[in-house]
Amino acid sequence: MGSSALNQKSNFNARSNSLPSRPHPLIPQIDEHLRRLKSDESAASSSSITGKLSGLRDLYELVHSLLITQKSLAQNYNGNNELLLNGSLKLLDVCGLAKDVLLQAKEDTQQLQSSFRRRRSGDDAVFANEAKAYLASRKKANKLINKSLRDLKISKCVFADVDEPTCSMLRDVEGITFAVFESVFSYITATMPEPKSNNWSLVSKLMHSKRVTCEGRVSGTNEFERVNAMLCGLIGYKSKKCGDMSNENAVIELQKLETSIEDVEDGIECVLRLLIKTRVSILNILSH
């Protein structure tokens, strides 16, 4: 009788261990945040980028709350854990790149604002050189971004086994994080001018769908694009009156760009702290 009961208990334990574990109650919330971020197809403006970064911050807060309760990654160790750790390093690299590029962009913008404020009649040649330096810096940043992204080989990792809910969730979070940062880089790498001559007389054609008028009206969905378009338009102006009016409006556009850069910087800084916290949590789980 006792032997039969023992066998029944043993069989019960074997069946229980073979059943999938119940998903953590936070996972549905995480899935909902992932769904929202995946469905966000808004244009790459500062407001949309800061919104995505805010959503990413909320997502990682939930992920951290989940990870501090988990032991399954260590108990079910396999090659996926190495992929997760490598992925977290890539995310930190990408986040660091975004910070560096935005800092350079802000410094370039501040320098150009100073140039506009110092600009006087007859300084067109000097101003053109400073504007050209600004646009060259932006083009250099764009090349750096493209090269770095290729080197990091940002792509979806191929996991050996995604049956474990936490591992599967972390894979999805990694993927959406890369997607958000791709949006950030798309915002930064606004269409750049390709001047056909040294005197910049034809550079106003750089933006097919954007216009800069003497009244200072600038069309465009991206703060970087608007500044690029206005800059190239200003350099092409011959009328002193028109140039003076646009000069004042350009300062306003540059101030708006600087503010938008700072907003995105703040969002990235928050995400960076959470990325570090998440990596530490994963390492702690795997070390126990």
PDB file of C-alpha atoms in Angstrom:
ATOM      1  CA  MET A   1       0.000   0.000   0.000  1.00  0.00           C
ATOM      2  CA  GLY A   2       2.777   2.384   1.024  1.00  0.00           C
ATOM      3  CA  SER A   3       4.758   1.378  -2.037  1.00  0.00           C
ATOM      4  CA  SER A   4       1.749   2.106  -4.273  1.00  0.00           C
ATOM      5  CA  ALA A   5       1.256   5.530  -2.705  1.00  0.00           C
ATOM      6  CA  LEU A   6       4.943   6.297  -3.157  1.00  0.00           C
ATOM      7  CA  ASN A   7       4.779   5.302  -6.808  1.00  0.00           C
ATOM      8  CA  GLN A   8       1.704   7.472  -7.316  1.00  0.00           C
ATOM      9  CA  LYS A   9       3.506  10.413  -5.711  1.00  0.00           C
ATOM     10  CA  SER A  10       6.562   9.796  -7.886  1.00  0.00           C
ATOM     11  CA  ASN A  11       4.446   9.652 -11.029  1.00  0.00           C
ATOM     12  CA  PHE A  12       2.649  12.846 -10.022  1.00  0.00           C
ATOM     13  CA  ASN A  13       5.962  14.668  -9.542  1.00  0.00           C
ATOM     14  CA  ALA A  14       7.220  13.453 -12.914  1.00  0.00           C
ATOM     15  CA  ARG A  15       4.075  14.718 -14.632  1.00  0.00           C
ATOM     16  CA  SER A  16       4.247  18.024 -12.777  1.00  0.00           C
ATOM     17  CA  ASN A  17       7.858  18.612 -13.803  1.00  0.00           C
ATOM     18  CA  SER A  18       6.984  17.947 -17.430  1.00  0.00           C
ATOM     19  CA  LEU A  19       4.224  20.564 -17.511  1.00  0.00           C
ATOM     20  CA  PRO A  20       5.070  24.110 -18.634  1.00  0.00           C
ATOM     21  CA  SER A  21       5.288  26.597 -15.810  1.00  0.00           C
ATOM     22  CA  ARG A  22       2.529  29.159 -15.484  1.00  0.00           C
ATOM     23  CA  PRO A  23       3.534  32.543 -16.983  1.00  0.00           C
ATOM     24  CA  HIS A  24       4.371  35.253 -14.490  1.00  0.00           C
ATOM     25  CA  PRO A  25       1.496  37.757 -14.062  1.00  0.00           C
ATOM     26  CA  LEU A  26       3.770  40.576 -15.279  1.00  0.00           C
ATOM     27  CA  ILE A  27       4.319  38.932 -18.669  1.00  0.00           C
ATOM     28  CA  PRO A  28       0.870  39.914 -20.056  1.00  0.00           C
ATOM     29  CA  GLN A  29       1.619  43.541 -19.114  1.00  0.00           C
ATOM     30  CA  ILE A  30       4.995  43.310 -20.819  1.00  0.00           C
ATOM     31  CA  ASP A  31       3.348  41.801 -23.895  1.00  0.00           C
ATOM     32  CA  GLU A  32       0.929  44.736 -24.033  1.00  0.00           C
ATOM     33  CA  HIS A  33       3.793  47.260 -23.899  1.00  0.00           C
ATOM     34  CA  LEU A  34       5.576  45.332 -26.639  1.00  0.00           C
ATOM     35  CA  ARG A  35       2.431  45.396 -28.766  1.00  0.00           C
ATOM     36  CA  ARG A  36       2.080  49.165 -28.374  1.00  0.00           C
ATOM     37  CA  LEU A  37       5.688  49.820 -29.311  1.00  0.00           C
ATOM     38  CA  LYS A  38       5.508  47.501 -32.319  1.00  0.00           C
ATOM     39  CA  SER A  39       2.336  49.177 -33.582  1.00  0.00           C
ATOM     40  CA  ASP A  40       3.733  52.710 -33.248  1.00  0.00           C
ATOM     41  CA  GLU A  41       4.478  53.832 -36.803  1.00  0.00           C
ATOM     42  CA  SER A  42       4.572  57.577 -36.147  1.00  0.00           C
ATOM     43  CA  ALA A  43       6.970  59.782 -38.084  1.00  0.00           C
ATOM     44  CA  ALA A  44      10.486  60.314 -36.771  1.00  0.00           C
ATOM     45  CA  SER A  45       9.920  63.637 -34.989  1.00  0.00           C
ATOM     46  CA  SER A  46      11.227  64.515 -31.542  1.00  0.00           C
ATOM     47  CA  SER A  47       7.780  64.074 -29.978  1.00  0.00           C
ATOM     48  CA  SER A  48       7.332  60.600 -31.461  1.00  0.00           C
ATOM     49  CA  ILE A  49      10.873  59.580 -30.490  1.00  0.00           C
ATOM     50  CA  THR A  50      10.480  60.764 -26.899  1.00  0.00           C
ATOM     51  CA  GLY A  51       7.159  58.930 -26.773  1.00  0.00           C
ATOM     52  CA  LYS A  52       8.793  55.698 -27.904  1.00  0.00           C
ATOM     53  CA  LEU A  53      11.636  56.131 -25.415  1.00  0.00           C
ATOM     54  CA  SER A  54       9.093  56.730 -22.664  1.00  0.00           C
ATOM     55  CA  GLY A  55       7.294  53.535 -23.661  1.00  0.00           C
ATOM     56  CA  LEU A  56      10.615  51.695 -23.654  1.00  0.00           C
ATOM     57  CA  ARG A  57      11.362  53.015 -20.169  1.00  0.00           C
ATOM     58  CA  ASP A  58       8.019  51.736 -18.877  1.00  0.00           C
ATOM     59  CA  LEU A  59       8.684  48.386 -20.540  1.00  0.00           C
ATOM     60  CA  TYR A  60      12.065  47.987 -18.850  1.00  0.00           C
ATOM     61  CA  GLU A  61      10.627  48.927 -15.475  1.00  0.00           C
ATOM     62  CA  LEU A  62       8.278  45.960 -15.823  1.00  0.00           C
ATOM     63  CA  VAL A  63      11.089  43.725 -17.078  1.00  0.00           C
ATOM     64  CA  HIS A  64      13.216  44.593 -14.065  1.00  0.00           C
ATOM     65  CA  SER A  65      10.313  43.866 -11.704  1.00  0.00           C
ATOM     66  CA  LEU A  66       9.934  40.484 -13.378  1.00  0.00           C
ATOM     67  CA  LEU A  67      13.625  39.591 -13.354  1.00  0.00           C
ATOM     68  CA  ILE A  68      14.103  40.129  -9.629  1.00  0.00           C
ATOM     69  CA  THR A  69      11.589  37.303  -9.048  1.00  0.00           C
ATOM     70  CA  GLN A  70      13.060  34.871 -11.578  1.00  0.00           C
ATOM     71  CA  LYS A  71      15.389  31.898 -11.261  1.00  0.00           C
ATOM     72  CA  SER A  72      14.332  30.058 -14.403  1.00  0.00           C
ATOM     73  CA  LEU A  73      17.146  31.391 -16.565  1.00  0.00           C
ATOM     74  CA  ALA A  74      19.739  29.759 -14.324  1.00  0.00           C
ATOM     75  CA  GLN A  75      17.722  26.569 -13.822  1.00  0.00           C
ATOM     76  CA  ASN A  76      17.230  26.132 -17.567  1.00  0.00           C
ATOM     77  CA  TYR A  77      20.660  27.267 -18.685  1.00  0.00           C
ATOM     78  CA  ASN A  78      21.407  26.905 -22.378  1.00  0.00           C
ATOM     79  CA  GLY A  79      22.971  28.842 -25.242  1.00  0.00           C
ATOM     80  CA  ASN A  80      20.111  31.336 -25.209  1.00  0.00           C
ATOM     81  CA  ASN A  81      21.483  32.919 -22.057  1.00  0.00           C
ATOM     82  CA  GLU A  82      24.752  33.735 -23.803  1.00  0.00           C
ATOM     83  CA  LEU A  83      22.775  35.269 -26.649  1.00  0.00           C
ATOM     84  CA  LEU A  84      20.814  37.373 -24.165  1.00  0.00           C
ATOM     85  CA  LEU A  85      24.006  38.613 -22.526  1.00  0.00           C
ATOM     86  CA  ASN A  86      25.578  39.418 -25.884  1.00  0.00           C
ATOM     87  CA  GLY A  87      22.391  41.166 -26.911  1.00  0.00           C
ATOM     88  CA  SER A  88      22.396  43.298 -23.778  1.00  0.00           C
ATOM     89  CA  LEU A  89      25.959  44.401 -24.579  1.00  0.00           C
ATOM     90  CA  LYS A  90      24.927  45.361 -28.101  1.00  0.00           C
ATOM     91  CA  LEU A  91      22.052  47.392 -26.698  1.00  0.00           C
ATOM     92  CA  LEU A  92      24.437  49.272 -24.414  1.00  0.00           C
ATOM     93  CA  ASP A  93      26.728  49.966 -27.381  1.00  0.00           C
ATOM     94  CA  VAL A  94      23.843  51.266 -29.466  1.00  0.00           C
ATOM     95  CA  CYS A  95      22.583  53.434 -26.612  1.00  0.00           C
ATOM     96  CA  GLY A  96      26.079  54.845 -26.086  1.00  0.00           C
ATOM     97  CA  LEU A  97      26.356  55.632 -29.780  1.00  0.00           C
ATOM     98  CA  ALA A  98      23.047  57.504 -29.698  1.00  0.00           C
ATOM     99  CA  LYS A  99      24.237  59.550 -26.713  1.00  0.00           C
ATOM    100  CA  ASP A 100      27.521  60.458 -28.408  1.00  0.00           C
ATOM    101  CA  VAL A 101      25.912  61.452 -31.697  1.00  0.00           C
ATOM    102  CA  LEU A 102      23.257  63.570 -29.985  1.00  0.00           C
ATOM    103  CA  LEU A 103      25.876  65.333 -27.876  1.00  0.00           C
ATOM    104  CA  GLN A 104      27.848  66.219 -31.010  1.00  0.00           C
ATOM    105  CA  ALA A 105      24.666  67.391 -32.735  1.00  0.00           C
ATOM    106  CA  LYS A 106      23.813  69.638 -29.788  1.00  0.00           C
ATOM    107  CA  GLU A 107      27.301  71.156 -29.773  1.00  0.00           C
ATOM    108  CA  ASP A 108      27.089  71.774 -33.532  1.00  0.00           C
ATOM    109  CA  THR A 109      23.681  73.392 -33.098  1.00  0.00           C
ATOM    110  CA  GLN A 110      24.905  75.667 -30.307  1.00  0.00           C
ATOM    111  CA  GLN A 111      27.914  76.693 -32.395  1.00  0.00           C
ATOM    112  CA  LEU A 112      25.684  77.536 -35.325  1.00  0.00           C
ATOM    113  CA  GLN A 113      23.377  79.594 -33.116  1.00  0.00           C
ATOM    114  CA  SER A 114      26.391  81.658 -32.061  1.00  0.00           C
ATOM    115  CA  SER A 115      27.320  82.111 -35.720  1.00  0.00           C
ATOM    116  CA  PHE A 116      23.850  83.410 -36.559  1.00  0.00           C
ATOM    117  CA  ARG A 117      23.897  85.854 -33.668  1.00  0.00           C
ATOM    118  CA  ARG A 118      27.306  87.185 -34.715  1.00  0.00           C
ATOM    119  CA  ARG A 119      26.403  87.354 -38.384  1.00  0.00           C
ATOM    120  CA  ARG A 120      26.694  90.789 -39.966  1.00  0.00           C
ATOM    121  CA  SER A 121      26.132  92.143 -43.452  1.00  0.00           C
ATOM    122  CA  GLY A 122      29.043  91.193 -45.667  1.00  0.00           C
ATOM    123  CA  ASP A 123      29.892  88.095 -43.644  1.00  0.00           C
ATOM    124  CA  ASP A 124      28.263  85.744 -46.132  1.00  0.00           C
ATOM    125  CA  ALA A 125      31.486  83.940 -47.047  1.00  0.00           C
ATOM    126  CA  VAL A 126      32.390  83.311 -43.410  1.00  0.00           C
ATOM    127  CA  PHE A 127      28.870  82.220 -42.594  1.00  0.00           C
ATOM    128  CA  ALA A 128      28.776  79.877 -45.590  1.00  0.00           C
ATOM    129  CA  ASN A 129      31.914  78.153 -44.331  1.00  0.00           C
ATOM    130  CA  GLU A 130      30.426  77.726 -40.849  1.00  0.00           C
ATOM    131  CA  ALA A 131      27.175  76.411 -42.273  1.00  0.00           C
ATOM    132  CA  LYS A 132      29.116  74.040 -44.503  1.00  0.00           C
ATOM    133  CA  ALA A 133      31.050  72.809 -41.457  1.00  0.00           C
ATOM    134  CA  TYR A 134      27.777  72.162 -39.629  1.00  0.00           C
ATOM    135  CA  LEU A 135      26.322  70.142 -42.490  1.00  0.00           C
ATOM    136  CA  ALA A 136      29.605  68.261 -42.948  1.00  0.00           C
ATOM    137  CA  SER A 137      29.532  67.320 -39.265  1.00  0.00           C
ATOM    138  CA  ARG A 138      26.003  66.006 -39.639  1.00  0.00           C
ATOM    139  CA  LYS A 139      27.020  63.974 -42.670  1.00  0.00           C
ATOM    140  CA  LYS A 140      29.986  62.538 -40.765  1.00  0.00           C
ATOM    141  CA  ALA A 141      27.672  61.566 -37.896  1.00  0.00           C
ATOM    142  CA  ASN A 142      25.345  59.819 -40.326  1.00  0.00           C
ATOM    143  CA  LYS A 143      28.222  57.774 -41.735  1.00  0.00           C
ATOM    144  CA  LEU A 144      29.325  56.856 -38.214  1.00  0.00           C
ATOM    145  CA  ILE A 145      25.830  55.669 -37.348  1.00  0.00           C
ATOM    146  CA  ASN A 146      25.517  53.559 -40.483  1.00  0.00           C
ATOM    147  CA  LYS A 147      28.955  52.004 -40.035  1.00  0.00           C
ATOM    148  CA  SER A 148      28.408  51.284 -36.345  1.00  0.00           C
ATOM    149  CA  LEU A 149      25.064  49.643 -36.974  1.00  0.00           C
ATOM    150  CA  ARG A 150      26.597  47.430 -39.638  1.00  0.00           C
ATOM    151  CA  ASP A 151      29.468  46.502 -37.331  1.00  0.00           C
ATOM    152  CA  LEU A 152      27.093  45.634 -34.509  1.00  0.00           C
ATOM    153  CA  LYS A 153      25.098  43.472 -36.929  1.00  0.00           C
ATOM    154  CA  ILE A 154      21.779  44.469 -35.430  1.00  0.00           C
ATOM    155  CA  SER A 155      19.377  41.689 -36.235  1.00  0.00           C
ATOM    156  CA  LYS A 156      17.080  39.278 -34.506  1.00  0.00           C
ATOM    157  CA  CYS A 157      19.014  36.587 -32.671  1.00  0.00           C
ATOM    158  CA  VAL A 158      18.219  32.969 -33.489  1.00  0.00           C
ATOM    159  CA  PHE A 159      17.435  31.293 -30.187  1.00  0.00           C
ATOM    160  CA  ALA A 160      17.828  27.555 -29.808  1.00  0.00           C
ATOM    161  CA  ASP A 161      14.735  27.174 -27.622  1.00  0.00           C
ATOM    162  CA  VAL A 162      12.174  29.826 -26.743  1.00  0.00           C
ATOM    163  CA  ASP A 163       9.756  27.667 -24.772  1.00  0.00           C
ATOM    164  CA  GLU A 164      10.910  29.271 -21.519  1.00  0.00           C
ATOM    165  CA  PRO A 165       8.619  32.324 -21.084  1.00  0.00           C
ATOM    166  CA  THR A 166      11.195  34.661 -19.539  1.00  0.00           C
ATOM    167  CA  CYS A 167      13.788  33.948 -22.208  1.00  0.00           C
ATOM    168  CA  SER A 168      11.213  34.428 -24.952  1.00  0.00           C
ATOM    169  CA  MET A 169      10.083  37.695 -23.405  1.00  0.00           C
ATOM    170  CA  LEU A 170      13.660  39.024 -23.151  1.00  0.00           C
ATOM    171  CA  ARG A 171      14.244  38.154 -26.790  1.00  0.00           C
ATOM    172  CA  ASP A 172      11.188  40.198 -27.792  1.00  0.00           C
ATOM    173  CA  VAL A 173      12.237  43.104 -25.567  1.00  0.00           C
ATOM    174  CA  GLU A 174      15.688  43.111 -27.152  1.00  0.00           C
ATOM    175  CA  GLY A 175      14.162  43.174 -30.622  1.00  0.00           C
ATOM    176  CA  ILE A 176      11.830  46.088 -29.905  1.00  0.00           C
ATOM    177  CA  THR A 177      14.651  48.012 -28.221  1.00  0.00           C
ATOM    178  CA  PHE A 178      16.752  47.765 -31.368  1.00  0.00           C
ATOM    179  CA  ALA A 179      13.726  48.905 -33.386  1.00  0.00           C
ATOM    180  CA  VAL A 180      13.225  51.976 -31.184  1.00  0.00           C
ATOM    181  CA  PHE A 181      16.878  52.942 -31.509  1.00  0.00           C
ATOM    182  CA  GLU A 182      16.654  52.521 -35.256  1.00  0.00           C
ATOM    183  CA  SER A 183      13.872  55.130 -35.086  1.00  0.00           C
ATOM    184  CA  VAL A 184      16.147  57.374 -33.014  1.00  0.00           C
ATOM    185  CA  PHE A 185      18.892  57.093 -35.627  1.00  0.00           C
ATOM    186  CA  SER A 186      16.397  57.701 -38.422  1.00  0.00           C
ATOM    187  CA  TYR A 187      15.419  60.909 -36.635  1.00  0.00           C
ATOM    188  CA  ILE A 188      19.051  62.017 -36.286  1.00  0.00           C
ATOM    189  CA  THR A 189      20.111  61.096 -39.819  1.00  0.00           C
ATOM    190  CA  ALA A 190      17.770  63.510 -41.544  1.00  0.00           C
ATOM    191  CA  THR A 191      18.215  63.880 -45.297  1.00  0.00           C
ATOM    192  CA  MET A 192      21.499  65.657 -45.914  1.00  0.00           C
ATOM    193  CA  PRO A 193      22.280  68.105 -48.720  1.00  0.00           C
ATOM    194  CA  GLU A 194      24.479  67.195 -51.649  1.00  0.00           C
ATOM    195  CA  PRO A 195      25.772  70.598 -52.841  1.00  0.00           C
ATOM    196  CA  LYS A 196      26.778  70.673 -56.507  1.00  0.00           C
ATOM    197  CA  SER A 197      29.105  73.666 -56.283  1.00  0.00           C
ATOM    198  CA  ASN A 198      31.340  75.430 -53.794  1.00  0.00           C
ATOM    199  CA  ASN A 199      29.219  78.598 -53.737  1.00  0.00           C
ATOM    200  CA  TRP A 200      26.180  76.617 -52.551  1.00  0.00           C
ATOM    201  CA  SER A 201      23.947  78.449 -55.031  1.00  0.00           C
ATOM    202  CA  LEU A 202      21.781  75.406 -55.730  1.00  0.00           C
ATOM    203  CA  VAL A 203      21.659  73.679 -52.371  1.00  0.00           C
ATOM    204  CA  SER A 204      18.080  74.731 -51.701  1.00  0.00           C
ATOM    205  CA  LYS A 205      16.972  71.737 -53.771  1.00  0.00           C
ATOM    206  CA  LEU A 206      18.194  69.306 -51.119  1.00  0.00           C
ATOM    207  CA  MET A 207      14.713  68.746 -49.729  1.00  0.00           C
ATOM    208  CA  HIS A 208      12.237  67.664 -52.383  1.00  0.00           C
ATOM    209  CA  SER A 209       9.170  68.169 -50.212  1.00  0.00           C
ATOM    210  CA  LYS A 210      10.348  71.045 -48.010  1.00  0.00           C
ATOM    211  CA  ARG A 211      10.430  74.806 -48.606  1.00  0.00           C
ATOM    212  CA  VAL A 212      12.075  77.776 -46.914  1.00  0.00           C
ATOM    213  CA  THR A 213      10.500  81.160 -47.683  1.00  0.00           C
ATOM    214  CA  CYS A 214      11.547  84.733 -46.971  1.00  0.00           C
ATOM    215  CA  GLU A 215       8.880  84.804 -44.286  1.00  0.00           C
ATOM    216  CA  GLY A 216      10.653  81.919 -42.574  1.00  0.00           C
ATOM    217  CA  ARG A 217       8.100  79.217 -43.226  1.00  0.00           C
ATOM    218  CA  VAL A 218       9.739  75.818 -43.102  1.00  0.00           C
ATOM    219  CA  SER A 219       7.947  72.613 -43.967  1.00  0.00           C
ATOM    220  CA  GLY A 220       9.155  69.256 -42.736  1.00  0.00           C
ATOM    221  CA  THR A 221       8.348  66.687 -40.079  1.00  0.00           C
ATOM    222  CA  ASN A 222      11.770  66.472 -38.468  1.00  0.00           C
ATOM    223  CA  GLU A 223      13.647  69.170 -36.538  1.00  0.00           C
ATOM    224  CA  PHE A 224      16.950  68.134 -38.097  1.00  0.00           C
ATOM    225  CA  GLU A 225      15.410  68.253 -41.579  1.00  0.00           C
ATOM    226  CA  ARG A 226      13.927  71.691 -40.983  1.00  0.00           C
ATOM    227  CA  VAL A 227      17.265  73.132 -39.888  1.00  0.00           C
ATOM    228  CA  ASN A 228      19.044  71.540 -42.849  1.00  0.00           C
ATOM    229  CA  ALA A 229      16.457  72.951 -45.244  1.00  0.00           C
ATOM    230  CA  MET A 230      16.538  76.419 -43.700  1.00  0.00           C
ATOM    231  CA  LEU A 231      20.328  76.510 -43.664  1.00  0.00           C
ATOM    232  CA  CYS A 232      20.616  75.654 -47.316  1.00  0.00           C
ATOM    233  CA  GLY A 233      17.856  78.075 -48.197  1.00  0.00           C
ATOM    234  CA  LEU A 234      19.518  80.906 -46.278  1.00  0.00           C
ATOM    235  CA  ILE A 235      22.850  80.346 -47.980  1.00  0.00           C
ATOM    236  CA  GLY A 236      21.163  80.700 -51.358  1.00  0.00           C
ATOM    237  CA  TYR A 237      19.414  84.011 -50.566  1.00  0.00           C
ATOM    238  CA  LYS A 238      20.678  87.152 -52.292  1.00  0.00           C
ATOM    239  CA  SER A 239      18.303  89.695 -50.770  1.00  0.00           C
ATOM    240  CA  LYS A 240      19.627  91.301 -47.579  1.00  0.00           C
ATOM    241  CA  LYS A 241      16.102  91.928 -46.304  1.00  0.00           C
ATOM    242  CA  CYS A 242      15.075  88.368 -46.971  1.00  0.00           C
ATOM    243  CA  GLY A 243      18.289  87.054 -45.425  1.00  0.00           C
ATOM    244  CA  ASP A 244      17.879  89.129 -42.278  1.00  0.00           C
ATOM    245  CA  MET A 245      14.322  87.951 -41.724  1.00  0.00           C
ATOM    246  CA  SER A 246      15.246  84.337 -42.301  1.00  0.00           C
ATOM    247  CA  ASN A 247      18.304  84.715 -40.098  1.00  0.00           C
ATOM    248  CA  GLU A 248      16.047  85.517 -37.137  1.00  0.00           C
ATOM    249  CA  ASN A 249      13.764  82.606 -37.906  1.00  0.00           C
ATOM    250  CA  ALA A 250      16.732  80.274 -38.307  1.00  0.00           C
ATOM    251  CA  VAL A 251      17.859  81.081 -34.764  1.00  0.00           C
ATOM    252  CA  ILE A 252      14.400  80.077 -33.556  1.00  0.00           C
ATOM    253  CA  GLU A 253      14.568  76.820 -35.528  1.00  0.00           C
ATOM    254  CA  LEU A 254      17.997  76.053 -34.070  1.00  0.00           C
ATOM    255  CA  GLN A 255      16.709  76.696 -30.561  1.00  0.00           C
ATOM    256  CA  LYS A 256      13.839  74.304 -31.226  1.00  0.00           C
ATOM    257  CA  LEU A 257      16.291  71.702 -32.495  1.00  0.00           C
ATOM    258  CA  GLU A 258      18.490  72.088 -29.422  1.00  0.00           C
ATOM    259  CA  THR A 259      15.478  71.650 -27.140  1.00  0.00           C
ATOM    260  CA  SER A 260      14.324  68.562 -29.023  1.00  0.00           C
ATOM    261  CA  ILE A 261      17.825  67.058 -28.834  1.00  0.00           C
ATOM    262  CA  GLU A 262      17.855  67.591 -25.074  1.00  0.00           C
ATOM    263  CA  ASP A 263      14.449  65.914 -24.755  1.00  0.00           C
ATOM    264  CA  VAL A 264      15.682  62.868 -26.666  1.00  0.00           C
ATOM    265  CA  GLU A 265      18.911  62.858 -24.631  1.00  0.00           C
ATOM    266  CA  ASP A 266      16.898  62.716 -21.407  1.00  0.00           C
ATOM    267  CA  GLY A 267      14.890  59.772 -22.706  1.00  0.00           C
ATOM    268  CA  ILE A 268      18.002  57.889 -23.793  1.00  0.00           C
ATOM    269  CA  GLU A 269      19.693  58.514 -20.444  1.00  0.00           C
ATOM    270  CA  CYS A 270      16.720  56.930 -18.643  1.00  0.00           C
ATOM    271  CA  VAL A 271      16.761  53.937 -20.978  1.00  0.00           C
ATOM    272  CA  LEU A 272      20.529  53.549 -20.539  1.00  0.00           C
ATOM    273  CA  ARG A 273      20.191  53.302 -16.764  1.00  0.00           C
ATOM    274  CA  LEU A 274      17.490  50.662 -17.157  1.00  0.00           C
ATOM    275  CA  LEU A 275      19.547  48.704 -19.693  1.00  0.00           C
ATOM    276  CA  ILE A 276      22.397  48.553 -17.197  1.00  0.00           C
ATOM    277  CA  LYS A 277      20.013  47.504 -14.429  1.00  0.00           C
ATOM    278  CA  THR A 278      18.526  44.784 -16.631  1.00  0.00           C
ATOM    279  CA  ARG A 279      21.934  43.392 -17.565  1.00  0.00           C
ATOM    280  CA  VAL A 280      22.949  43.300 -13.895  1.00  0.00           C
ATOM    281  CA  SER A 281      19.730  41.440 -13.059  1.00  0.00           C
ATOM    282  CA  ILE A 282      20.384  38.840 -15.760  1.00  0.00           C
ATOM    283  CA  LEU A 283      23.959  38.355 -14.546  1.00  0.00           C
ATOM    284  CA  ASN A 284      22.743  37.965 -10.962  1.00  0.00           C
ATOM    285  CA  ILE A 285      20.224  35.320 -12.008  1.00  0.00           C
ATOM    286  CA  LEU A 286      22.821  33.345 -13.941  1.00  0.00           C
ATOM    287  CA  SER A 287      25.371  33.509 -11.129  1.00  0.00           C
ATOM    288  CA  HIS A 288      23.077  31.865  -8.549  1.00  0.00           C
TER     289      HIS A 288
END
